[in-house]
XYZ file of C-alpha atoms in Angstrom:
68
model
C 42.242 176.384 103.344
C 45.438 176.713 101.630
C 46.332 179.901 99.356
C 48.450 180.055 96.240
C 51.273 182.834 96.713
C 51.249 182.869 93.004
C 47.814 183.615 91.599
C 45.933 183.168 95.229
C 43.557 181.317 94.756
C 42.227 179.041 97.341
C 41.498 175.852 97.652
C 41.242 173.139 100.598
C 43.837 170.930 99.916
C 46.230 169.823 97.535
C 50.128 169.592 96.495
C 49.496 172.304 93.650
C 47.612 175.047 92.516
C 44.370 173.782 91.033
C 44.380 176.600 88.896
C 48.074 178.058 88.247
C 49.948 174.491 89.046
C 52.769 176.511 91.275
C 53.767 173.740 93.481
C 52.165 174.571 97.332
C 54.344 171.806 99.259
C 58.008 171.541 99.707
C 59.070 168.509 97.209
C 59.765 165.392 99.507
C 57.805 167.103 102.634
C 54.380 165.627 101.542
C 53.329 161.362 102.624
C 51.890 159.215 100.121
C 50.352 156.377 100.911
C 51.367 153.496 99.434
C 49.540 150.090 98.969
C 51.076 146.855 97.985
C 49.600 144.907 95.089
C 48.307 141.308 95.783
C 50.858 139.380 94.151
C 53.384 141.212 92.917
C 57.101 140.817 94.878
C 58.859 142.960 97.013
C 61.884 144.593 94.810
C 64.462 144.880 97.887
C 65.785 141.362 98.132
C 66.893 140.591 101.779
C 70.409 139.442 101.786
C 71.426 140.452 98.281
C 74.791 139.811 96.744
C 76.880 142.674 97.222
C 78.840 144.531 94.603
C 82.362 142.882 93.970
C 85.378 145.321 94.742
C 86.647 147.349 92.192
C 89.888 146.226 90.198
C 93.188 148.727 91.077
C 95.046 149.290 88.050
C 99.073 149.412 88.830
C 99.853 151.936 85.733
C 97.110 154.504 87.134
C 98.164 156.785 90.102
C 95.161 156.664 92.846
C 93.339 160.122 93.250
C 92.469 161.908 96.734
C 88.723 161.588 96.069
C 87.546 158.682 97.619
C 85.603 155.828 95.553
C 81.799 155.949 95.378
């Protein structure tokens, strides 16, 4: 059983409060289970072109930050 430190109620499982919403797990801390969809594509392409190198421009002095 898991208690709410807000309004403590409690309740056997759960990411939230059933009855207050306060959040009862750490954000990121918690699996979900994810199922692929019959037919739909992967997003991340294997071998995908990378990004081209970014231009320097002689009339701007460079910075000490480095580039993203």
């Amino acid at each position: 059983m898991t208690t709410c430190p807000v309004c403590e109620h409690q309740q056997a499982a759960g990411a939230e409060c059933e009855v207050c919403g306060h959040a009862l797990v750490a954000p990121g801390t918690g699996e979900v289970a994810v199922q692929m969809l019959e037919g739909l594509e992967p997003t991340a392409q294997p071998g995908a072109a990378a990004a081209p190198e970014p231009a320097v421009l002689a009339e701007l002095e460079p910075t000490l930050q480095p580039g993203a």
